[in-house]
Amino acid sequence: WVFHQLNEAMSMAVVDFRATRPLTRSHRSDDHLVFCAWIEGKSTISADGELPDEELAHGFCTFYGLSSGEAVQTVYEPNRPLRWVSIFLRRDRVRDVLGLDVEALPAIFRDYIVDGTPIGLRHVPLGSGASIAASQAFDCPYEGELQRLYLGAKAIEIVCAVIQSHAACNGTQGPVLRRADVEKVRLG
């Protein structure tokens, strides 16, 4: 687990992990939009008050924005290689970091950013561009300030791709598909 503070409002965790025993972790990310782009493996995730458990899986990005005090719980099975990139954006600074009008975002993001309306776990396919950007975060060729700048650009690239993917899968106001539903469509 390598954690990078990219600026005062955005950070990134680059994770290449294999549990040696079953491991359950609880994560709180108060007032942050969180994007987990999975490159390899899968794990189980649940949010406070949400049932049943869902999967974090390669080829998908799971995003959420929880109310203050709520947490997600992940379960890592032993001997399973896991690689993912998580991006954390402070809700009150999204406008500054992305440099865009929040009103132009799909309602699910806009409502969380402006009003704090929670976003439960959502899963969208990780497009090729976002997948490449997440993979490149693992192989950053730079150090110091150049590394921070490079990883910040990759984080923004992933966030933009996920927002676009969500809008394309669900329309800006449409129903939310769970990862299992998207898998069924892909296999059908």
Coordinates of C-alpha atoms in Angstrom, one line a residue:
W1 CA 0.0 0.0 0.0
V2 CA 1.6 3.2 -1.1
F3 CA -0.3 6.4 -0.3
H4 CA 0.3 9.6 -2.2
Q5 CA -1.0 13.0 -1.1
L6 CA -1.3 14.7 -4.5
N7 CA -2.6 18.0 -3.3
E8 CA -4.6 19.4 -0.4
A9 CA -7.8 17.9 -1.8
M10 CA -6.8 14.7 -3.7
S11 CA -4.9 11.6 -2.7
M12 CA -4.2 8.2 -4.2
A13 CA -3.5 4.8 -2.8
V14 CA -1.6 2.4 -5.1
V15 CA -2.2 -1.1 -3.8
D16 CA -0.4 -4.4 -4.8
F17 CA -1.5 -6.8 -2.1
R18 CA -1.9 -10.4 -1.2
A19 CA -3.4 -11.4 2.2
T20 CA -1.8 -14.3 3.9
R21 CA -4.9 -15.0 5.9
P22 CA -8.6 -13.8 5.7
L23 CA -8.6 -10.1 6.4
T24 CA -11.4 -7.7 7.0
R25 CA -10.8 -3.9 7.0
S26 CA -13.1 -1.0 7.7
H27 CA -12.5 2.2 5.8
R28 CA -13.9 5.6 6.5
S29 CA -13.5 8.4 4.0
D30 CA -15.7 11.1 5.5
D31 CA -16.8 13.7 2.9
H32 CA -14.7 12.2 0.1
L33 CA -15.7 10.8 -3.3
V34 CA -13.8 7.5 -3.5
F35 CA -12.9 5.7 -6.8
C36 CA -11.4 2.2 -6.7
A37 CA -10.1 1.1 -10.1
W38 CA -9.4 -2.6 -10.0
I39 CA -6.6 -3.9 -12.2
E40 CA -6.4 -7.5 -10.8
G41 CA -8.3 -9.8 -8.5
K42 CA -11.5 -9.3 -6.6
S43 CA -12.7 -8.7 -3.1
T44 CA -15.9 -8.3 -1.2
I45 CA -17.2 -4.9 -0.1
S46 CA -20.2 -3.6 1.8
A47 CA -21.3 -0.2 3.0
D48 CA -23.0 0.6 6.3
G49 CA -26.6 -0.4 5.9
E50 CA -26.2 -1.9 2.5
L51 CA -26.8 -5.6 1.9
P52 CA -25.8 -7.9 0.4
D53 CA -22.0 -7.7 0.1
E54 CA -20.9 -6.8 -3.4
E55 CA -17.7 -7.5 -5.3
L56 CA -14.8 -5.2 -6.2
A57 CA -13.5 -6.8 -9.3
H58 CA -10.9 -6.3 -12.0
G59 CA -12.2 -4.5 -15.0
F60 CA -14.5 -2.3 -12.9
C61 CA -14.3 0.8 -10.9
T62 CA -16.3 1.0 -7.7
F63 CA -17.1 4.5 -6.5
Y64 CA -19.0 5.9 -3.5
G65 CA -19.5 9.0 -1.4
L66 CA -20.7 8.3 2.1
S67 CA -22.2 10.4 4.9
S68 CA -19.8 11.4 7.6
G69 CA -19.2 8.6 10.0
E70 CA -20.2 5.8 7.6
A71 CA -17.7 3.2 6.5
V72 CA -17.1 0.5 3.9
Q73 CA -15.9 -2.9 4.9
T74 CA -13.7 -5.0 2.6
V75 CA -12.9 -8.7 3.0
Y76 CA -9.7 -10.0 1.5
E77 CA -9.3 -13.7 0.9
P78 CA -5.9 -15.3 1.4
N79 CA -3.5 -16.0 -1.4
R80 CA -5.4 -13.9 -3.9
P81 CA -3.3 -11.2 -5.8
L82 CA -5.0 -7.8 -5.7
R83 CA -4.0 -4.7 -7.5
W84 CA -6.0 -1.5 -7.5
V85 CA -5.8 2.3 -7.4
S86 CA -8.0 4.3 -5.1
I87 CA -8.5 8.0 -5.5
F88 CA -9.9 10.2 -2.7
L89 CA -11.4 13.6 -3.6
R90 CA -12.5 16.0 -0.8
R91 CA -16.2 16.7 -1.5
D92 CA -15.8 20.4 -0.8
R93 CA -12.8 20.8 -3.2
V94 CA -14.0 18.8 -6.3
R95 CA -14.6 22.1 -8.2
D96 CA -11.0 23.2 -7.6
V97 CA -9.4 19.9 -8.4
L98 CA -11.3 19.1 -11.5
G99 CA -11.6 22.7 -12.7
L100 CA -15.2 22.3 -13.9
D101 CA -18.7 23.5 -13.1
V102 CA -20.1 20.9 -10.7
E103 CA -23.6 21.6 -12.2
A104 CA -22.3 20.0 -15.4
L105 CA -21.8 16.6 -13.6
P106 CA -24.4 13.8 -13.6
A107 CA -26.9 14.3 -10.7
I108 CA -25.5 11.5 -8.5
F109 CA -22.1 13.3 -8.3
R110 CA -23.6 16.8 -8.2
D111 CA -25.9 16.0 -5.4
Y112 CA -23.1 14.5 -3.3
I113 CA -20.8 17.4 -3.9
V114 CA -23.3 20.2 -3.4
D115 CA -25.7 18.7 -0.8
G116 CA -23.8 15.8 0.7
T117 CA -26.5 13.3 -0.6
P118 CA -24.7 9.9 -0.1
I119 CA -23.7 7.8 -3.0
G120 CA -23.8 4.1 -2.1
L121 CA -21.6 1.6 -3.8
R122 CA -21.7 2.0 -7.6
H123 CA -19.8 -0.1 -10.1
V124 CA -19.0 0.8 -13.7
P125 CA -16.9 -0.9 -16.3
L126 CA -13.3 0.4 -16.3
G127 CA -12.7 1.5 -19.9
S128 CA -9.4 0.9 -21.6
G129 CA -8.1 4.5 -21.0
A130 CA -8.9 4.4 -17.3
S131 CA -7.4 0.9 -17.0
I132 CA -4.2 2.0 -18.7
A133 CA -4.1 5.1 -16.4
A134 CA -4.5 2.9 -13.3
S135 CA -1.8 0.5 -14.6
Q136 CA 0.5 3.4 -15.3
A137 CA 0.2 4.6 -11.7
F138 CA 1.9 1.4 -10.7
D139 CA 4.8 2.1 -13.0
C140 CA 5.3 5.8 -12.5
P141 CA 8.7 6.7 -14.0
Y142 CA 9.1 9.9 -11.9
E143 CA 10.1 10.8 -8.4
G144 CA 9.4 13.8 -6.2
E145 CA 7.3 16.7 -7.6
L146 CA 7.1 15.1 -11.0
Q147 CA 5.7 11.9 -9.5
R148 CA 3.0 13.9 -7.7
L149 CA 2.1 15.8 -10.9
Y150 CA 2.1 12.5 -13.0
L151 CA -0.1 10.6 -10.4
G152 CA -2.4 13.6 -10.1
A153 CA -2.9 13.6 -13.9
K154 CA -3.6 9.8 -13.8
A155 CA -6.1 10.3 -10.9
I156 CA -8.0 13.0 -12.8
E157 CA -8.0 10.8 -16.0
I158 CA -9.5 7.9 -14.0
V159 CA -12.1 10.1 -12.4
C160 CA -13.2 11.6 -15.7
A161 CA -13.4 8.2 -17.3
V162 CA -15.5 6.8 -14.5
I163 CA -17.9 9.8 -14.5
Q164 CA -18.3 9.4 -18.2
S165 CA -18.8 5.6 -17.9
H166 CA -21.4 6.0 -15.2
A167 CA -23.3 8.6 -17.4
A168 CA -23.1 6.2 -20.4
C169 CA -24.3 3.2 -18.5
N170 CA -27.1 4.9 -16.6
G171 CA -27.9 8.1 -18.3
T172 CA -27.5 11.1 -16.1
Q173 CA -30.8 10.4 -14.2
G174 CA -31.3 6.7 -14.9
P175 CA -31.3 3.7 -12.6
V176 CA -28.1 2.4 -11.2
L177 CA -26.9 -1.0 -12.3
R178 CA -25.0 -3.2 -9.9
R179 CA -21.7 -4.8 -11.1
A180 CA -23.5 -8.2 -11.4
D181 CA -26.1 -6.6 -13.7
V182 CA -23.3 -5.2 -15.9
E183 CA -21.6 -8.6 -16.0
K184 CA -24.9 -10.2 -17.2
V185 CA -25.2 -7.7 -20.0
R186 CA -21.6 -8.2 -21.0
L187 CA -22.0 -12.0 -21.1
G188 CA -25.5 -11.9 -22.7

